Amino acid sequence: MVPTWRLRAAFARRLSAVYGTEVPAYTTLLDVTARINEETVRRDGHPGHLGGLDRVTAERHGAIRVGTPDELRQAGTVFAALGMHPVGFYDLRDGPGAVPVVSTAFRPLDAEELERNPFRVFTSLLTPDDRRFFDDALARRLGTFLGRRTLFPPELLTLAARAEDAGGLPHADADRFLTLATGAFALSAEPVDRAWYEELSQVSAVAADIGGVTTTHLNHLTPRVLDIDALYRRMTDHGITMIDRIQGPPRWDGPDVLLRQTSFRALSEPRAFREADGRVTDGTLRVRFGEVEARGIALTRTGRARYDALTAETDRRAAGSGTTAAEHAATARAVWEAGFPRTERQLATDGLAFFTYAPALTRPRDGRRPPGGLAALLDQGWLTARPIVYEDFLPRSAAGIFRSNLTHDTTRDAERTAAPYDADRLAAALERPVHDPFARYADRSRTTLRQARRALGLAPTPEESA
């Protein structure tokens, strides 16, 4: 048997190989990322509490887009075979860079599985019933088009269900499953109906990328880097055009938190088009790009609210000033340094970030009793705190990268009522629960703190007992 996690690791490797042939600049991105990671470790050492070099080097996230709830459910079946479950709900239909999709991320849930292979896929669902983007007539025609296509062959779905039930597949079946799964996300050579694609493009390039073709494909594949600012400069030196700025928290002297992302701009790729008279002609599309990310510490809901407030304050200060990317980064850094804790210890004691806890093995036995409070336990050396890496995404950053790689903004009628979408509706489409990332982090943190306090002979607090 090939166990689930090995299927996941093999799938990530195969996708990476396929995407490298489809988007050669991605191979350059991988090479530059690997060199920067090695250089960063030699220069600074590597804080292994945010993941060892082997994991960071192997880490990827992909992104795909589907058009219907049935397609989303089938994608969920394929990912479940790989031990990847829907986590988080992201609504990208509002705010700057709005696009007509809602999203979730399929990823491993448990710390052990994440450590074995943390591959994740950000998966977006088109929302044709949102009348801010699609009128009745276009929505009906879009539904007809999507209803005629098959993204995932029946054999793949059968093997996926078997793998989920058995926790893996025999070697021959595993190879067939991986071949079919990788093929389902490869770029198709089938001609694109030019008139239909261009009509959807008037709404959104994302809508056309989902509903204007007969297959799905990887939109980007994202390695993890230890110094994203150095990577941004290095890729520019290689002659690759990057987007205007790095999305997410600013670079500063305090703890790395949440997620920082950037990408090179979408490249023109040759595609075949079917014209109105039936002729097949050559053309290009520019929808796929290469993204890279730097991951930090997962924030609690309180910490996330602080981050959102600081982001809003940065926007307020930068509004209307026409600032360059460098000036915007300086503004963000000043706002951040004035409003965010500068140490991991303060993040822990202020309840702003998630950590796992363990009794300190090196503390000298001096006959003293451990104190009750978390701050004192940390300051007096009774406990160690290890940050929990943020495994999820930021909707604002995702929308920012989407927008920076589009040729024009999405057309949206703000006077119309938005179609209601939330995690429950997404779960109904998937026929699987959509996990709350905050709850996953909180449970892990609370469990380890309770165990550590018990090892020190301390009773759990009411919060730890909850």
CSV table of C-alpha atoms in Angstrom, one decimal:
chain,number,residue,atom,x,y,z
A,1,MET,CA,0.0,0.0,0.0
A,2,VAL,CA,1.0,3.6,-0.7
A,3,PRO,CA,-0.3,5.5,2.4
A,4,THR,CA,-2.2,8.8,2.1
A,5,TRP,CA,0.7,11.1,2.9
A,6,ARG,CA,3.0,9.5,0.3
A,7,LEU,CA,0.2,9.9,-2.3
A,8,ARG,CA,0.0,13.6,-1.3
A,9,ALA,CA,3.8,14.1,-1.5
A,10,ALA,CA,4.0,12.3,-4.9
A,11,PHE,CA,1.0,14.4,-6.2
A,12,ALA,CA,2.8,17.6,-5.2
A,13,ARG,CA,6.0,16.5,-6.9
A,14,ARG,CA,4.2,15.5,-10.1
A,15,LEU,CA,2.2,18.8,-10.3
A,16,SER,CA,5.4,20.7,-9.8
A,17,ALA,CA,7.0,18.9,-12.7
A,18,VAL,CA,4.0,19.5,-15.0
A,19,TYR,CA,3.7,23.1,-14.1
A,20,GLY,CA,7.4,23.6,-14.7
A,21,THR,CA,7.0,22.5,-18.3
A,22,GLU,CA,3.9,24.6,-18.8
A,23,VAL,CA,5.3,27.8,-17.1
A,24,PRO,CA,9.1,27.8,-17.5
A,25,ALA,CA,9.5,30.9,-15.2
A,26,TYR,CA,8.2,28.7,-12.4
A,27,THR,CA,11.4,26.6,-12.7
A,28,THR,CA,13.4,29.7,-12.3
A,29,LEU,CA,11.3,30.6,-9.2
A,30,LEU,CA,12.1,27.2,-7.7
A,31,ASP,CA,15.8,27.6,-8.3
A,32,VAL,CA,15.9,31.1,-6.8
A,33,THR,CA,13.8,30.0,-3.8
A,34,ALA,CA,16.1,27.0,-3.1
A,35,ARG,CA,19.3,29.2,-3.3
A,36,ILE,CA,17.8,31.9,-1.1
A,37,ASN,CA,16.7,29.4,1.5
A,38,GLU,CA,20.2,27.9,1.7
A,39,GLU,CA,21.8,31.4,1.9
A,40,THR,CA,19.4,32.5,4.6
A,41,VAL,CA,20.2,29.4,6.7
A,42,ARG,CA,24.0,30.0,6.3
A,43,ARG,CA,23.6,33.7,7.1
A,44,ASP,CA,21.1,33.7,9.9
A,45,GLY,CA,20.6,30.1,11.0
A,46,HIS,CA,17.0,29.0,10.6
A,47,PRO,CA,14.4,29.2,13.3
A,48,GLY,CA,13.3,25.6,13.2
A,49,HIS,CA,10.3,26.4,15.2
A,50,LEU,CA,8.7,27.7,12.0
A,51,GLY,CA,9.6,24.5,10.1
A,52,GLY,CA,12.9,22.8,9.2
A,53,LEU,CA,14.7,23.5,5.9
A,54,ASP,CA,13.6,20.2,4.4
A,55,ARG,CA,9.9,21.0,5.0
A,56,VAL,CA,10.3,24.6,3.8
A,57,THR,CA,12.0,23.5,0.6
A,58,ALA,CA,9.4,20.8,-0.1
A,59,GLU,CA,6.4,23.0,0.8
A,60,ARG,CA,4.0,24.1,-1.9
A,61,HIS,CA,0.5,25.3,-2.3
A,62,GLY,CA,-1.4,25.2,-5.6
A,63,ALA,CA,-4.5,27.0,-6.8
A,64,ILE,CA,-7.4,25.8,-9.0
A,65,ARG,CA,-10.8,27.2,-9.9
A,66,VAL,CA,-14.0,25.3,-10.5
A,67,GLY,CA,-17.4,26.3,-11.8
A,68,THR,CA,-20.2,24.4,-10.1
A,69,PRO,CA,-20.9,22.9,-6.7
A,70,ASP,CA,-20.7,19.4,-8.3
A,71,GLU,CA,-17.2,20.2,-9.5
A,72,LEU,CA,-16.2,21.4,-6.1
A,73,ARG,CA,-17.6,18.2,-4.5
A,74,GLN,CA,-15.6,16.1,-7.0
A,75,ALA,CA,-12.4,18.1,-6.3
A,76,GLY,CA,-13.0,17.5,-2.6
A,77,THR,CA,-13.2,13.7,-3.3
A,78,VAL,CA,-9.8,13.8,-5.1
A,79,PHE,CA,-8.2,15.8,-2.3
A,80,ALA,CA,-9.7,13.6,0.4
A,81,ALA,CA,-7.7,10.7,-1.1
A,82,LEU,CA,-4.6,12.8,-0.4
A,83,GLY,CA,-5.6,13.5,3.2
A,84,MET,CA,-6.5,17.1,2.4
A,85,HIS,CA,-9.7,18.6,3.9
A,86,PRO,CA,-11.5,21.9,3.3
A,87,VAL,CA,-10.3,24.5,5.8
A,88,GLY,CA,-11.5,28.1,6.0
A,89,PHE,CA,-14.0,30.1,3.9
A,90,TYR,CA,-12.8,33.0,1.8
A,91,ASP,CA,-15.1,35.5,0.0
A,92,LEU,CA,-13.2,37.3,-2.7
A,93,ARG,CA,-16.3,39.1,-4.1
A,94,ASP,CA,-15.9,42.4,-2.2
A,95,GLY,CA,-13.2,45.0,-1.6
A,96,PRO,CA,-10.3,45.9,-3.8
A,97,GLY,CA,-9.6,43.4,-6.5
A,98,ALA,CA,-13.1,41.7,-6.1
A,99,VAL,CA,-13.6,38.7,-8.3
A,100,PRO,CA,-16.7,36.5,-8.6
A,101,VAL,CA,-15.5,33.5,-6.5
A,102,VAL,CA,-15.6,32.1,-3.0
A,103,SER,CA,-12.9,29.8,-1.9
A,104,THR,CA,-11.6,27.2,0.6
A,105,ALA,CA,-8.3,25.5,1.0
A,106,PHE,CA,-7.8,21.8,1.0
A,107,ARG,CA,-5.0,20.8,3.3
A,108,PRO,CA,-3.9,18.3,6.0
A,109,LEU,CA,-5.4,18.9,9.4
A,110,ASP,CA,-3.1,17.3,11.9
A,111,ALA,CA,0.3,18.5,12.9
A,112,GLU,CA,1.9,15.2,12.1
A,113,GLU,CA,0.4,15.2,8.6
A,114,LEU,CA,1.4,18.8,8.0
A,115,GLU,CA,5.0,17.9,9.0
A,116,ARG,CA,5.1,14.9,6.7
A,117,ASN,CA,3.9,16.9,3.7
A,118,PRO,CA,2.0,20.2,4.0
A,119,PHE,CA,0.8,20.5,0.4
A,120,ARG,CA,-2.4,22.5,0.1
A,121,VAL,CA,-4.6,23.7,-2.7
A,122,PHE,CA,-6.5,27.0,-2.6
A,123,THR,CA,-9.8,26.2,-4.5
A,124,SER,CA,-12.2,28.8,-5.8
A,125,LEU,CA,-15.8,28.3,-6.9
A,126,LEU,CA,-17.4,30.6,-9.4
A,127,THR,CA,-20.6,32.3,-8.3
A,128,PRO,CA,-22.9,32.7,-11.4
A,129,ASP,CA,-25.9,33.3,-9.2
A,130,ASP,CA,-24.4,36.6,-7.9
A,131,ARG,CA,-26.3,39.2,-9.9
A,132,ARG,CA,-23.7,41.8,-9.2
A,133,PHE,CA,-21.5,40.1,-11.8
A,134,PHE,CA,-23.8,38.0,-14.0
A,135,ASP,CA,-27.2,38.9,-15.3
A,136,ASP,CA,-29.9,36.2,-15.7
A,137,ALA,CA,-29.3,35.5,-19.4
A,138,LEU,CA,-25.5,35.1,-19.0
A,139,ALA,CA,-25.9,33.0,-15.9
A,140,ARG,CA,-28.2,30.6,-17.7
A,141,ARG,CA,-25.8,30.2,-20.6
A,142,LEU,CA,-22.9,29.8,-18.2
A,143,GLY,CA,-24.7,27.1,-16.3
A,144,THR,CA,-25.4,25.2,-19.6
A,145,PHE,CA,-21.8,25.4,-20.6
A,146,LEU,CA,-20.5,24.2,-17.2
A,147,GLY,CA,-23.1,21.4,-17.1
A,148,ARG,CA,-21.7,19.9,-20.3
A,149,ARG,CA,-18.1,19.5,-19.2
A,150,THR,CA,-16.4,16.8,-17.1
A,151,LEU,CA,-13.4,17.9,-15.1
A,152,PHE,CA,-12.6,14.7,-13.2
A,153,PRO,CA,-13.0,11.3,-15.0
A,154,PRO,CA,-15.1,8.6,-13.3
A,155,GLU,CA,-12.1,6.3,-12.9
A,156,LEU,CA,-10.3,9.0,-10.9
A,157,LEU,CA,-13.2,9.6,-8.6
A,158,THR,CA,-13.6,5.8,-8.0
A,159,LEU,CA,-9.9,5.4,-7.1
A,160,ALA,CA,-10.1,8.5,-4.9
A,161,ALA,CA,-13.0,7.2,-2.9
A,162,ARG,CA,-11.2,3.9,-2.5
A,163,ALA,CA,-8.1,5.7,-1.3
A,164,GLU,CA,-10.0,7.7,1.2
A,165,ASP,CA,-11.7,4.7,2.6
A,166,ALA,CA,-8.5,2.6,2.8
A,167,GLY,CA,-6.0,5.3,3.8
A,168,GLY,CA,-4.0,4.7,0.6
A,169,LEU,CA,-3.9,2.5,-2.5
A,170,PRO,CA,-1.9,-0.5,-3.8
A,171,HIS,CA,1.1,0.5,-5.8
A,172,ALA,CA,-0.4,-0.1,-9.3
A,173,ASP,CA,-3.7,1.7,-8.4
A,174,ALA,CA,-1.7,4.5,-6.7
A,175,ASP,CA,0.3,5.2,-9.9
A,176,ARG,CA,-2.9,5.2,-12.0
A,177,PHE,CA,-4.6,7.6,-9.5
A,178,LEU,CA,-1.7,10.0,-9.6
A,179,THR,CA,-1.5,9.9,-13.4
A,180,LEU,CA,-5.3,10.7,-13.6
A,181,ALA,CA,-5.2,13.3,-10.9
A,182,THR,CA,-2.2,15.2,-12.3
A,183,GLY,CA,-3.8,15.0,-15.8
A,184,ALA,CA,-7.0,16.6,-14.4
A,185,PHE,CA,-5.0,19.7,-13.5
A,186,ALA,CA,-2.8,20.0,-16.6
A,187,LEU,CA,-3.4,22.7,-19.1
A,188,SER,CA,-5.6,21.4,-22.0
A,189,ALA,CA,-4.7,21.8,-25.7
A,190,GLU,CA,-8.4,21.9,-26.7
A,191,PRO,CA,-9.2,25.1,-28.6
A,192,VAL,CA,-10.9,27.9,-26.6
A,193,ASP,CA,-14.2,29.4,-28.0
A,194,ARG,CA,-12.9,32.9,-28.6
A,195,ALA,CA,-16.3,34.7,-28.6
A,196,TRP,CA,-17.5,33.0,-25.4
A,197,TYR,CA,-14.2,33.5,-23.6
A,198,GLU,CA,-14.1,37.2,-24.5
A,199,GLU,CA,-17.8,37.7,-23.4
A,200,LEU,CA,-16.9,36.3,-19.9
A,201,SER,CA,-13.8,38.3,-19.8
A,202,GLN,CA,-15.9,41.5,-19.9
A,203,VAL,CA,-17.2,40.4,-16.5
A,204,SER,CA,-13.9,39.1,-15.1
A,205,ALA,CA,-10.7,37.4,-16.4
A,206,VAL,CA,-11.2,35.0,-13.5
A,207,ALA,CA,-14.7,34.2,-14.7
A,208,ALA,CA,-13.4,33.5,-18.2
A,209,ASP,CA,-10.6,31.3,-16.9
A,210,ILE,CA,-13.2,29.2,-15.0
A,211,GLY,CA,-16.2,29.2,-17.3
A,212,GLY,CA,-14.7,29.9,-20.7
A,213,VAL,CA,-12.8,26.6,-21.0
A,214,THR,CA,-13.7,22.9,-20.8
A,215,THR,CA,-11.2,21.9,-18.2
A,216,THR,CA,-9.6,23.2,-15.0
A,217,HIS,CA,-5.8,23.8,-14.5
A,218,LEU,CA,-3.3,25.1,-12.0
A,219,ASN,CA,-3.4,28.8,-11.9
A,220,HIS,CA,-0.2,29.0,-9.8
A,221,LEU,CA,2.0,26.7,-7.8
A,222,THR,CA,3.7,28.4,-4.8
A,223,PRO,CA,6.9,27.5,-3.0
A,224,ARG,CA,7.8,28.7,0.4
A,225,VAL,CA,10.8,31.0,0.9
A,226,LEU,CA,12.6,32.1,4.1
A,227,ASP,CA,13.4,35.7,2.8
A,228,ILE,CA,10.7,36.9,0.4
A,229,ASP,CA,12.2,40.4,0.1
A,230,ALA,CA,15.5,38.9,-1.2
A,231,LEU,CA,13.6,36.7,-3.6
A,232,TYR,CA,11.6,39.7,-4.9
A,233,ARG,CA,14.9,41.5,-5.7
A,234,ARG,CA,16.6,38.3,-7.1
A,235,MET,CA,13.7,37.5,-9.5
A,236,THR,CA,13.8,41.1,-10.8
A,237,ASP,CA,17.5,40.7,-11.4
A,238,HIS,CA,16.7,37.6,-13.5
A,239,GLY,CA,14.6,39.9,-15.8
A,240,ILE,CA,11.3,38.5,-14.5
A,241,THR,CA,8.6,41.1,-14.0
A,242,MET,CA,7.2,41.0,-10.4
A,243,ILE,CA,3.9,42.5,-9.2
A,244,ASP,CA,4.1,45.9,-7.6
A,245,ARG,CA,4.5,44.8,-4.0
A,246,ILE,CA,4.6,42.0,-1.5
A,247,GLN,CA,1.2,41.3,-0.1
A,248,GLY,CA,0.5,40.8,3.7
A,249,PRO,CA,2.3,42.1,6.8
A,250,PRO,CA,5.3,44.4,6.2
A,251,ARG,CA,8.9,43.4,6.7
A,252,TRP,CA,10.0,44.5,10.2
A,253,ASP,CA,12.2,43.6,13.1
A,254,GLY,CA,9.5,41.7,15.1
A,255,PRO,CA,8.0,38.2,14.7
A,256,ASP,CA,6.9,37.0,11.3
A,257,VAL,CA,3.2,36.4,11.4
A,258,LEU,CA,0.5,35.1,9.1
A,259,LEU,CA,1.5,35.1,5.4
A,260,ARG,CA,3.5,37.3,3.0
A,261,GLN,CA,3.0,36.6,-0.7
A,262,THR,CA,4.2,37.9,-4.0
A,263,SER,CA,4.3,36.7,-7.6
A,264,PHE,CA,5.7,37.3,-11.0
A,265,ARG,CA,3.2,38.7,-13.5
A,266,ALA,CA,1.1,36.4,-15.5
A,267,LEU,CA,2.8,35.5,-18.8
A,268,SER,CA,1.3,35.3,-22.3
A,269,GLU,CA,0.9,31.6,-23.1
A,270,PRO,CA,0.1,30.2,-26.5
A,271,ARG,CA,-3.4,28.8,-26.8
A,272,ALA,CA,-5.5,27.6,-29.7
A,273,PHE,CA,-8.8,29.4,-30.3
A,274,ARG,CA,-11.9,28.4,-32.2
A,275,GLU,CA,-13.4,31.3,-34.2
A,276,ALA,CA,-17.1,31.9,-35.0
A,277,ASP,CA,-16.6,30.4,-38.5
A,278,GLY,CA,-15.1,27.2,-37.1
A,279,ARG,CA,-11.5,27.9,-37.9
A,280,VAL,CA,-8.8,27.2,-35.3
A,281,THR,CA,-6.3,30.0,-34.9
A,282,ASP,CA,-3.3,30.7,-32.7
A,283,GLY,CA,-3.4,33.2,-29.9
A,284,THR,CA,-2.4,33.8,-26.3
A,285,LEU,CA,-3.9,34.1,-22.9
A,286,ARG,CA,-2.4,35.7,-19.8
A,287,VAL,CA,-4.0,34.2,-16.7
A,288,ARG,CA,-1.3,32.1,-14.9
A,289,PHE,CA,1.5,33.3,-12.8
A,290,GLY,CA,4.2,32.2,-10.3
A,291,GLU,CA,3.6,32.9,-6.7
A,292,VAL,CA,5.9,32.6,-3.7
A,293,GLU,CA,5.1,32.8,0.0
A,294,ALA,CA,6.8,33.3,3.4
A,295,ARG,CA,4.8,31.8,6.4
A,296,GLY,CA,4.8,33.1,9.9
A,297,ILE,CA,2.9,32.5,13.2
A,298,ALA,CA,-0.8,31.9,13.3
A,299,LEU,CA,-2.7,34.7,15.0
A,300,THR,CA,-5.8,34.3,17.3
A,301,ARG,CA,-9.0,36.1,16.4
A,302,THR,CA,-7.8,38.9,18.6
A,303,GLY,CA,-4.5,39.0,16.9
A,304,ARG,CA,-6.1,38.9,13.5
A,305,ALA,CA,-8.4,41.8,14.5
A,306,ARG,CA,-5.2,43.7,15.4
A,307,TYR,CA,-3.7,42.9,12.0
A,308,ASP,CA,-6.8,44.0,10.2
A,309,ALA,CA,-6.9,47.3,12.1
A,310,LEU,CA,-3.2,48.0,11.3
A,311,THR,CA,-3.8,47.2,7.7
A,312,ALA,CA,-6.8,49.6,7.6
A,313,GLU,CA,-4.6,52.3,9.2
A,314,THR,CA,-1.9,51.8,6.6
A,315,ASP,CA,-4.4,52.1,3.9
A,316,ARG,CA,-5.8,55.3,5.5
A,317,ARG,CA,-2.4,56.9,5.7
A,318,ALA,CA,-1.4,55.9,2.1
A,319,ALA,CA,-4.8,56.8,0.5
A,320,GLY,CA,-4.6,59.4,-2.2
A,321,SER,CA,-0.9,60.0,-1.7
A,322,GLY,CA,0.3,58.1,-4.8
A,323,THR,CA,3.0,56.4,-2.8
A,324,THR,CA,5.5,54.1,-4.4
A,325,ALA,CA,5.8,50.5,-3.3
A,326,ALA,CA,8.8,51.5,-1.2
A,327,GLU,CA,6.9,54.4,0.4
A,328,HIS,CA,3.9,52.2,1.1
A,329,ALA,CA,6.2,49.6,2.8
A,330,ALA,CA,7.7,52.3,5.0
A,331,THR,CA,4.3,53.5,6.0
A,332,ALA,CA,3.2,50.0,6.8
A,333,ARG,CA,6.3,49.3,8.8
A,334,ALA,CA,5.9,52.4,10.9
A,335,VAL,CA,2.2,51.6,11.6
A,336,TRP,CA,3.2,48.0,12.5
A,337,GLU,CA,6.0,48.9,14.8
A,338,ALA,CA,3.8,51.3,16.7
A,339,GLY,CA,0.9,48.9,17.1
A,340,PHE,CA,2.1,45.3,17.2
A,341,PRO,CA,4.2,43.3,19.8
A,342,ARG,CA,7.8,43.0,19.1
A,343,THR,CA,8.4,39.6,20.8
A,344,GLU,CA,6.9,36.1,20.5
A,345,ARG,CA,6.6,36.1,24.3
A,346,GLN,CA,4.3,39.1,24.2
A,347,LEU,CA,2.3,37.6,21.4
A,348,ALA,CA,1.7,34.5,23.7
A,349,THR,CA,0.9,36.3,26.9
A,350,ASP,CA,-1.3,38.9,25.2
A,351,GLY,CA,-3.3,36.1,23.6
A,352,LEU,CA,-2.5,37.4,20.1
A,353,ALA,CA,-0.9,34.3,18.5
A,354,PHE,CA,-1.1,30.5,18.8
A,355,PHE,CA,1.7,28.4,20.4
A,356,THR,CA,2.3,24.9,21.6
A,357,TYR,CA,3.7,24.6,25.1
A,358,ALA,CA,5.9,22.1,26.9
A,359,PRO,CA,7.7,21.9,30.3
A,360,ALA,CA,11.2,23.2,30.1
A,361,LEU,CA,13.6,20.3,30.5
A,362,THR,CA,16.6,22.4,31.4
A,363,ARG,CA,15.2,24.4,34.2
A,364,PRO,CA,17.3,23.9,37.4
A,365,ARG,CA,15.6,22.2,40.3
A,366,ASP,CA,15.5,24.9,43.0
A,367,GLY,CA,12.7,23.8,45.1
A,368,ARG,CA,10.3,26.5,44.0
A,369,ARG,CA,6.7,25.9,43.0
A,370,PRO,CA,5.7,26.9,39.5
A,371,PRO,CA,3.5,30.0,39.4
A,372,GLY,CA,0.0,29.9,38.0
A,373,GLY,CA,0.0,32.5,35.2
A,374,LEU,CA,1.3,31.9,31.7
A,375,ALA,CA,3.5,35.0,31.7
A,376,ALA,CA,5.3,33.9,34.9
A,377,LEU,CA,5.7,30.3,33.7
A,378,LEU,CA,7.4,31.6,30.6
A,379,ASP,CA,9.5,34.3,32.2
A,380,GLN,CA,10.7,32.0,35.0
A,381,GLY,CA,11.6,29.2,32.6
A,382,TRP,CA,9.0,26.6,33.5
A,383,LEU,CA,7.5,26.4,30.1
A,384,THR,CA,8.7,26.7,26.5
A,385,ALA,CA,6.5,28.1,23.8
A,386,ARG,CA,6.8,27.0,20.1
A,387,PRO,CA,4.9,29.1,17.5
A,388,ILE,CA,2.2,27.4,15.4
A,389,VAL,CA,2.9,28.1,11.8
A,390,TYR,CA,0.0,29.7,9.9
A,391,GLU,CA,-1.1,27.1,7.4
A,392,ASP,CA,-3.9,29.1,5.7
A,393,PHE,CA,-4.5,32.2,3.6
A,394,LEU,CA,-5.5,35.9,3.6
A,395,PRO,CA,-8.4,36.8,1.4
A,396,ARG,CA,-7.0,40.4,0.9
A,397,SER,CA,-3.7,39.1,-0.2
A,398,ALA,CA,-5.2,36.5,-2.6
A,399,ALA,CA,-7.4,39.2,-4.1
A,400,GLY,CA,-4.5,41.6,-4.4
A,401,ILE,CA,-2.4,39.1,-6.3
A,402,PHE,CA,-5.4,38.1,-8.5
A,403,ARG,CA,-6.0,41.8,-9.3
A,404,SER,CA,-2.3,42.6,-10.0
A,405,ASN,CA,-2.2,39.9,-12.6
A,406,LEU,CA,-5.5,40.8,-14.4
A,407,THR,CA,-5.6,43.0,-17.5
A,408,HIS,CA,-8.6,45.0,-16.2
A,409,ASP,CA,-10.8,45.2,-13.2
A,410,THR,CA,-13.9,43.0,-12.7
A,411,THR,CA,-17.2,44.5,-13.8
A,412,ARG,CA,-19.6,44.6,-10.8
A,413,ASP,CA,-23.0,46.2,-10.3
A,414,ALA,CA,-22.8,47.3,-6.6
A,415,GLU,CA,-26.5,48.2,-6.6
A,416,ARG,CA,-27.6,44.6,-6.9
A,417,THR,CA,-27.8,42.2,-3.9
A,418,ALA,CA,-25.0,39.8,-3.3
A,419,ALA,CA,-25.8,36.1,-3.4
A,420,PRO,CA,-25.4,34.6,0.1
A,421,TYR,CA,-22.4,32.4,0.5
A,422,ASP,CA,-20.8,31.2,3.8
A,423,ALA,CA,-18.9,28.2,5.1
A,424,ASP,CA,-22.2,26.3,5.7
A,425,ARG,CA,-23.3,26.7,2.1
A,426,LEU,CA,-19.8,25.6,0.9
A,427,ALA,CA,-20.0,22.6,3.2
A,428,ALA,CA,-23.3,21.6,1.7
A,429,ALA,CA,-21.9,21.8,-1.8
A,430,LEU,CA,-18.9,19.7,-0.7
A,431,GLU,CA,-20.9,17.3,1.4
A,432,ARG,CA,-18.1,17.6,3.9
A,433,PRO,CA,-17.5,19.9,6.9
A,434,VAL,CA,-15.5,23.1,6.2
A,435,HIS,CA,-13.1,23.3,9.2
A,436,ASP,CA,-12.6,26.6,11.1
A,437,PRO,CA,-8.8,27.3,11.1
A,438,PHE,CA,-9.0,29.3,14.3
A,439,ALA,CA,-10.7,26.3,16.1
A,440,ARG,CA,-8.0,23.9,14.8
A,441,TYR,CA,-5.1,26.2,16.1
A,442,ALA,CA,-6.9,26.9,19.4
A,443,ASP,CA,-7.5,23.3,20.1
A,444,ARG,CA,-3.9,22.3,19.5
A,445,SER,CA,-2.6,25.2,21.6
A,446,ARG,CA,-5.0,24.6,24.5
A,447,THR,CA,-4.3,20.9,24.6
A,448,THR,CA,-0.5,21.3,24.8
A,449,LEU,CA,-0.9,24.0,27.5
A,450,ARG,CA,-3.2,21.8,29.6
A,451,GLN,CA,-0.8,18.9,29.3
A,452,ALA,CA,2.2,21.1,30.2
A,453,ARG,CA,0.5,22.5,33.2
A,454,ARG,CA,-0.5,19.0,34.4
A,455,ALA,CA,3.1,17.9,34.0
A,456,LEU,CA,4.1,20.7,36.4
A,457,GLY,CA,1.4,19.7,38.9
A,458,LEU,CA,-0.9,22.7,38.1
A,459,ALA,CA,-4.6,22.4,37.7
A,460,PRO,CA,-6.0,23.5,34.3
A,461,THR,CA,-7.5,26.9,34.0
A,462,PRO,CA,-11.1,27.2,33.0
A,463,GLU,CA,-10.1,28.2,29.4
A,464,GLU,CA,-7.9,25.1,29.1
A,465,SER,CA,-10.7,22.9,30.4
A,466,ALA,CA,-13.2,24.2,27.8
